[in-house]
Short mmCIF file of C-alpha atoms in Angstrom, two decimals:
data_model
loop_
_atom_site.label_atom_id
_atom_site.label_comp_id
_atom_site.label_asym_id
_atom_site.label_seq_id
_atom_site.Cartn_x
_atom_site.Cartn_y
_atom_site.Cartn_z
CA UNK A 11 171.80 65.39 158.96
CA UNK A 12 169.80 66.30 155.61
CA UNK A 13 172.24 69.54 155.28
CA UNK A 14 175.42 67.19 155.75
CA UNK A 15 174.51 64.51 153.17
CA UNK A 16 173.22 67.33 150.73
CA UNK A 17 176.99 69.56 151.49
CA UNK A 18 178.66 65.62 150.63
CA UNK A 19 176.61 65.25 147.80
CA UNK A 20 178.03 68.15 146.05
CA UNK A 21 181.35 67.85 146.89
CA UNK A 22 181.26 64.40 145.39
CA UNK A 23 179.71 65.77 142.18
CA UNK A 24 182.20 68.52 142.06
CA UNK A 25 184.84 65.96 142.17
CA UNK A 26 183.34 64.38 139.56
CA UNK A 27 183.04 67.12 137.45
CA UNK A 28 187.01 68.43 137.80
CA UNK A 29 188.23 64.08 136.99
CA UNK A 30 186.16 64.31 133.80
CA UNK A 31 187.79 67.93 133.12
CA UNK A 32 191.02 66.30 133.80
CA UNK A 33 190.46 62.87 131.58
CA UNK A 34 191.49 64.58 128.30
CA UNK A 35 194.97 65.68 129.80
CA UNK A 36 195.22 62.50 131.35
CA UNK A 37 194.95 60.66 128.70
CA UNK A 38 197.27 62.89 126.95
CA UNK A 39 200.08 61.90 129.57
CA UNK A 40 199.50 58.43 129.89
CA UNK A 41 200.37 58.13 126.02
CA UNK A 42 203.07 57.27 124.73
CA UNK A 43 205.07 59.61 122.60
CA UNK A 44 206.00 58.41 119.24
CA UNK A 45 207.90 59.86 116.14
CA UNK A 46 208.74 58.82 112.62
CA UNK A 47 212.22 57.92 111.85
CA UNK A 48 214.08 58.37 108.46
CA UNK A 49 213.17 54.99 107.66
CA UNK A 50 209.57 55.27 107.89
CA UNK A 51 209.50 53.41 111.21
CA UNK A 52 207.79 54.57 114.26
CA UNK A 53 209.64 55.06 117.59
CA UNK A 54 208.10 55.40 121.08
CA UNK A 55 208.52 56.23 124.61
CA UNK A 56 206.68 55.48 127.13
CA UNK A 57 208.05 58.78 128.53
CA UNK A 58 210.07 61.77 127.53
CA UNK A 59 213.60 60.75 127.16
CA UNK A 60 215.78 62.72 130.03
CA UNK A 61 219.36 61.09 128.94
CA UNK A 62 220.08 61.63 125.39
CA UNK A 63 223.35 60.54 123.45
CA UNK A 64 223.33 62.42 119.83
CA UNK A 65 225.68 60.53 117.17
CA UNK A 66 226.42 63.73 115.34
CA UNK A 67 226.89 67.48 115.05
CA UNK A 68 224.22 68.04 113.81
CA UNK A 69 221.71 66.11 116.17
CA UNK A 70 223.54 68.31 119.27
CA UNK A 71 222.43 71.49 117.44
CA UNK A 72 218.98 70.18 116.92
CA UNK A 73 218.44 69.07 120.05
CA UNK A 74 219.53 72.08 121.78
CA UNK A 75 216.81 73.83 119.33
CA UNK A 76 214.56 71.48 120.38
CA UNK A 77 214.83 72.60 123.75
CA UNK A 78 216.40 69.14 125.32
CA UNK A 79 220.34 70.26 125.54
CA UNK A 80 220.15 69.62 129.36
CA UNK A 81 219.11 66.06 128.37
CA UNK A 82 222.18 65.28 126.59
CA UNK A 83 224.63 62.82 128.61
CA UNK A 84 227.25 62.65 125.57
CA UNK A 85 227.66 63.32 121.82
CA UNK A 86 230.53 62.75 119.58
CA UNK A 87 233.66 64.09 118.25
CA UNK A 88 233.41 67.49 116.39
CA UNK A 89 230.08 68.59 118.55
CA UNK A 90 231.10 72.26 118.90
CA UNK A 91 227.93 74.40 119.00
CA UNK A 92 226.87 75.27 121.30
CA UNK A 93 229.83 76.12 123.26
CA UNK A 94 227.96 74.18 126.31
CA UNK A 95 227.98 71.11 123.63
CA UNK A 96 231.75 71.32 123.79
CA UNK A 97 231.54 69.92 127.70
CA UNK A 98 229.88 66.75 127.26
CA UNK A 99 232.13 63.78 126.98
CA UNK A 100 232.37 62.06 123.21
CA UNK A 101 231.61 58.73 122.71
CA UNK A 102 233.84 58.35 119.59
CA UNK A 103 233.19 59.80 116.02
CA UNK A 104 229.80 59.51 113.77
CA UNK A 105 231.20 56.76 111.82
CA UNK A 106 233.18 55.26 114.49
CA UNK A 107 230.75 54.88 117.79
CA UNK A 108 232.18 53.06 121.79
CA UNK A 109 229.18 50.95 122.16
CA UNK A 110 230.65 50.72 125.54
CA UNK A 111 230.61 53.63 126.46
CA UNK A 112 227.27 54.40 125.30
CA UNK A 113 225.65 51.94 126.97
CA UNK A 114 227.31 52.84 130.26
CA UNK A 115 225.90 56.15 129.93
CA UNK A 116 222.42 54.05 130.32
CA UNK A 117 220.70 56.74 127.34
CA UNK A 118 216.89 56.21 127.29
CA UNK A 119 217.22 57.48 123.33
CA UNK A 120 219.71 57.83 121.11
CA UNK A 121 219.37 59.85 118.10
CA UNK A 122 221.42 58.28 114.95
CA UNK A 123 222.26 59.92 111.59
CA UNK A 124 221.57 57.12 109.41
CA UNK A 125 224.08 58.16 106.16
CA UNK A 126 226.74 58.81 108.78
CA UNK A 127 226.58 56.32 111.35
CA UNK A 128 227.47 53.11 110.49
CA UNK A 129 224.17 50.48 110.34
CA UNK A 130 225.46 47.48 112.15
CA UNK A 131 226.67 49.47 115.07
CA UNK A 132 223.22 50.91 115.18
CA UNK A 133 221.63 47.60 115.01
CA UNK A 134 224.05 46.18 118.38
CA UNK A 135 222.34 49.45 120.20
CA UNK A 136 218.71 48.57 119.26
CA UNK A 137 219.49 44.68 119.65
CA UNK A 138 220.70 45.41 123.38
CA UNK A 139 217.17 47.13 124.00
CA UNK A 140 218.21 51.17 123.43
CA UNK A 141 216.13 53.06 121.55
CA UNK A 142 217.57 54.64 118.87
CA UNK A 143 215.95 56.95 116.63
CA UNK A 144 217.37 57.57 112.41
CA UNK A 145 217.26 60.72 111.33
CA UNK A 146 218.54 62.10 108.12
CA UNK A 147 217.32 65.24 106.95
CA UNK A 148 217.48 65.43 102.77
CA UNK A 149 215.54 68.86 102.85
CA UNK A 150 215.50 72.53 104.19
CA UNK A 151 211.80 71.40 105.67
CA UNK A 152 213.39 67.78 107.07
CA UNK A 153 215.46 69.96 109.65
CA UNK A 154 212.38 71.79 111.16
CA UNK A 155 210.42 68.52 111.06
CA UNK A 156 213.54 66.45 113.05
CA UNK A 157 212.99 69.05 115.68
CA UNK A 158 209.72 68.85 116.49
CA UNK A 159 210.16 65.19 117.06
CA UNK A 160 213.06 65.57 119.40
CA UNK A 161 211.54 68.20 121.16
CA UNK A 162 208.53 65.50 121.34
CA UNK A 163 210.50 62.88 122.40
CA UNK A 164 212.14 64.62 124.72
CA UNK A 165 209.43 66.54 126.62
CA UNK A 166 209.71 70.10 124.66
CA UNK A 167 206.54 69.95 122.05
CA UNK A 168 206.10 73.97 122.52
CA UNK A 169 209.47 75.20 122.26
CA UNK A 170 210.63 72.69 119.08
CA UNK A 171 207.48 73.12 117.62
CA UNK A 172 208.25 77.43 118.14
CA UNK A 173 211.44 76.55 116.52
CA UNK A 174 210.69 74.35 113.61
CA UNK A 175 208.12 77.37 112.90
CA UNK A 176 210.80 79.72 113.04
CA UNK A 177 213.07 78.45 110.51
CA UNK A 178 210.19 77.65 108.26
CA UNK A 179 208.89 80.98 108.09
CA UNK A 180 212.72 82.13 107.51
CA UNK A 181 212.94 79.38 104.31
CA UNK A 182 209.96 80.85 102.75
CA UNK A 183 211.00 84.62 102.83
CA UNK A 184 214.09 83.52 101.68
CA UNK A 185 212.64 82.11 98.33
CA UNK A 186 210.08 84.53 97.72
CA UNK A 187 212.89 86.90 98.28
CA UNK A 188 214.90 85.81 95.42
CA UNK A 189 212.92 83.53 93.26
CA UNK A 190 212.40 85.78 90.26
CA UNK A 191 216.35 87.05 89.97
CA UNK A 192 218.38 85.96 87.52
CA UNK A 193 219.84 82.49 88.07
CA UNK A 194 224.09 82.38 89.40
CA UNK A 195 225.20 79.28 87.83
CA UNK A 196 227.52 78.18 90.76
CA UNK A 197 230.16 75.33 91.99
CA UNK A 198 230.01 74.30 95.38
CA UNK A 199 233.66 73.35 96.44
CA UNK A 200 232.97 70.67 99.69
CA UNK A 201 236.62 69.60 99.44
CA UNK A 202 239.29 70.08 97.02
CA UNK A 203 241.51 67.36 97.47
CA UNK A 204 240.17 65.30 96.02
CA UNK A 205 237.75 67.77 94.55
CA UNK A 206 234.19 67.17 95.72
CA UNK A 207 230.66 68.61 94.85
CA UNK A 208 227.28 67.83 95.38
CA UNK A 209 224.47 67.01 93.39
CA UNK A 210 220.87 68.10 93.91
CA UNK A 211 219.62 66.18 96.21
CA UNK A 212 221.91 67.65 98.76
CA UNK A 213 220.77 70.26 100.61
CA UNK A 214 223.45 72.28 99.82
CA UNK A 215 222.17 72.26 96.45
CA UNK A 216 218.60 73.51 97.65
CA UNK A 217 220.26 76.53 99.23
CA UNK A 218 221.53 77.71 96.46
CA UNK A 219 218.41 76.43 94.60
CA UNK A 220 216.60 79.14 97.56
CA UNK A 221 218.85 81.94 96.47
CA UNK A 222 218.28 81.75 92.91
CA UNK A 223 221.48 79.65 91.95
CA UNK A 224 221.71 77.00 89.70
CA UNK A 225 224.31 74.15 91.04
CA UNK A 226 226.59 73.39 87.72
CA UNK A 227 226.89 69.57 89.29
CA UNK A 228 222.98 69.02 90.00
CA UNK A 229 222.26 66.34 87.38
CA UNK A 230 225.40 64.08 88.71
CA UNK A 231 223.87 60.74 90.26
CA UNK A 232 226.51 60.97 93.55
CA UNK A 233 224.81 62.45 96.46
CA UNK A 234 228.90 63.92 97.35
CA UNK A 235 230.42 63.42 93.78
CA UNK A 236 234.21 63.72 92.67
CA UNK A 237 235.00 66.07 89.43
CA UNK A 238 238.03 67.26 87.75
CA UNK A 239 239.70 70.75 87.15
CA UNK A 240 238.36 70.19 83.89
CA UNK A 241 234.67 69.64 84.66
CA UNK A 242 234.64 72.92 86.52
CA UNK A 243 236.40 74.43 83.75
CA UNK A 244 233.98 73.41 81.27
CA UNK A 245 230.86 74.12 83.38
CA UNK A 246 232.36 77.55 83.82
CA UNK A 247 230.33 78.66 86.97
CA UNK A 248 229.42 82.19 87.40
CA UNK A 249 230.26 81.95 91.18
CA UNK A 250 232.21 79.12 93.33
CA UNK A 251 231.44 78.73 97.30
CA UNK A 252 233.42 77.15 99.42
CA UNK A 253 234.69 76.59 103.09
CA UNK A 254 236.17 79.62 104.47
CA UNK A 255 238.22 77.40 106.55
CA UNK A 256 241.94 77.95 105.24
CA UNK A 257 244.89 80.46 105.02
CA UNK A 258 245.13 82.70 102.82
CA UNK A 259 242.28 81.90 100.86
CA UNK A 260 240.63 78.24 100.22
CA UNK A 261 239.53 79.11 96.64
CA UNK A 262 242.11 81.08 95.75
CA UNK A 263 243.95 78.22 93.71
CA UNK A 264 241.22 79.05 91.42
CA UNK A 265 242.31 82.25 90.51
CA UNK A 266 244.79 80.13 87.92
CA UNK A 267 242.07 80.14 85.56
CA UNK A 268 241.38 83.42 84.65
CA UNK A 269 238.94 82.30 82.01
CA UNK A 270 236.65 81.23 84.60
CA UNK A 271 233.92 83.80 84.67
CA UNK A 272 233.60 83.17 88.95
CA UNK A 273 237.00 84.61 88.87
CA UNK A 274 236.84 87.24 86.13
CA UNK A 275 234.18 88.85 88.48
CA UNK A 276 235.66 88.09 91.05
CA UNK A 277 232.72 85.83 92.43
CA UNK A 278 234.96 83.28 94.97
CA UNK A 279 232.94 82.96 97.72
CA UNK A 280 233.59 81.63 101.39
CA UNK A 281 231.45 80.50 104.02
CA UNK A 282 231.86 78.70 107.64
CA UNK A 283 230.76 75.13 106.57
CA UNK A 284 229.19 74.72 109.83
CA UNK A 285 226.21 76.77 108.69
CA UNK A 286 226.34 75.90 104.80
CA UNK A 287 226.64 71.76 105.83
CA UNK A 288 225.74 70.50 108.72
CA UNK A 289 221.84 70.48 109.17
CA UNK A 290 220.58 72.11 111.92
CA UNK A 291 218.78 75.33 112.13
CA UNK A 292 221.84 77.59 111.42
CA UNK A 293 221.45 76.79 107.91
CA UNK A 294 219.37 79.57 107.98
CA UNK A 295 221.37 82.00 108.83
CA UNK A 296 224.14 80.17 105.81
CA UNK A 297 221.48 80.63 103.51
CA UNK A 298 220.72 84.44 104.39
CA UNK A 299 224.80 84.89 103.91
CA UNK A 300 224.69 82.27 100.42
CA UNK A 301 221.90 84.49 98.99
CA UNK A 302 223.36 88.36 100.01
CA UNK A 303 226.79 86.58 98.74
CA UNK A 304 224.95 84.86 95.22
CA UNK A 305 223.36 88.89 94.93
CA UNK A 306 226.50 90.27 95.16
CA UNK A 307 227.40 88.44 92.47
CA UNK A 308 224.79 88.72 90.27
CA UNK A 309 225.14 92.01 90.71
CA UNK A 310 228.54 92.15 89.28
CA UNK A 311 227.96 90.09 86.19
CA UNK A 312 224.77 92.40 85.24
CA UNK A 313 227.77 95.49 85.60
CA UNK A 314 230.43 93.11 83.58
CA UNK A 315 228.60 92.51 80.60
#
């Protein structure tokens, strides 16, 4: 009898001992998971999110980064990357959202782009009990941030966290890379009819900022600002970039003012603007192709004058 209660006795402490091992991770998974928006306001689940409507490009791309593509339920028009993106059914365009079909695809989070999206239709979501979470990456770093909290939200924290560290360590080698050459003075073409820059608070701006440019249009108080033939003219960029999106060549009207020292060395560049605008984690590989682009022309002007 003395054997059997002592043999009980242990087993119960042993059982003890692996609950109180267990508490920490416990306690870990009873909490909820939370994330900071672009407002500044906290969002939580109770639970990672397992249907997941993204209200623009961009948010597909991160969240497939983040690890939660399988997640996604629907997304909106122009989600093209991945190709597995291009599947899922749209639920209208960024600034143009079906609120009824979004809520019949019963999403447990939807993540919002807050300059795109338009605020009252965001509001209807969040006022019929959906959570919806801003996000609105102004920097290089905002991207790798945005996915760690999806991959948070949505059950990934390893893989988005593996991610975000990824393109961080790819921003910094890019800078130190090309931080002491001499600056490219350059025009960033977004549209050209009407023609459209950006100033430097875009992130645009802080790519070619990374690849030691200097955007012509940076002090302009316009996030997306509209400038003449003339401005250009006058600013007299050493390089212009633009979409490479276009037959024959998008920039080539450009080449009507030979005066312009971009095209008197011949510095009209093009690049897909899904990896030059859109943030998501191929703006690292734009930037790598912005700064080997920006060298080569550096490189000519040093053997032009």
């Amino acid at each position: 009898m003395m054997h059997t209660d002592t043999f009980s006795l242990k087993l119960l402490l042993w059982l003890v001992l692996v609950l109180l091992a267990m508490l920490p991770s416990l306690a870990v998974a009873s909490s909820p998971l939370c994330a900071e928006d672009s407002e500044g306001k906290t969002l939580c689940l109770a639970q990672p999110a397992t249907r997941i409507i993204a209200l623009s490009p961009a948010a597909v791309e991160q969240l497939y980064a983040a690890g939660a593509g399988s997640q996604l339920v629907a997304t909106v028009d122009f989600s093209n990357y991945p190709a597995t993106a291009q599947r899922l059914p749209s639920v209208g365009g960024s600034s143009r959202l079906d609120l009824e079909q979004i809520v019949a695809r019963r999403p447990d989070l939807v993540v919002a782009w807050t300059s795109g999206n338009s605020p009252a239709q965001l509001r209807q979501l969040e006022q019929l009990g959906i959570k919806v979470l801003r996000l609105d990456p102004q920097h290089l770093d905002d991207i790798a941030a945005d996915i760690a909290k999806l991959g948070r939200l949505s059950g990934h924290a390893a893989i988005a966290q593996q991610q975000a560290a990824h393109l961080r360590h790819g921003i910094t080698a890019l800078r130190q890379r090309y931080a002491e050459r001499p600056k490219v003075s350059t025009f960033y073409q977004v549209w050209d009819k009407p023609l459209i820059t950006v100033n430097r608070r875009s992130i645009i701006s802080e790519m070619i900022t990374l690849c030691g440019g200097s955007n012509v249009f940076a002090p302009l108080t316009p996030l997306a600002p509209r400038v003449s033939s003339e401005a250009v003219l006058t600013a007299n960029p050493d390089a212009i970039v633009g979409d490479s999106a276009g037959k024959p060549h998008p920039l080539a009207p450009w080449r009507r003012y030979p005066q312009l020292n971009a095209v008197r060395f011949d510095n009209l560049i093009t690049l897909p603007a899904d990896i030059t605008q859109r943030a998501t984690p191929r703006l690292l590989d734009g930037a790598k192709q912005l700064c080997q682009q920006l060298d080569g022309a550096r490189q000519r002007l040093a053997g032009g004058q």
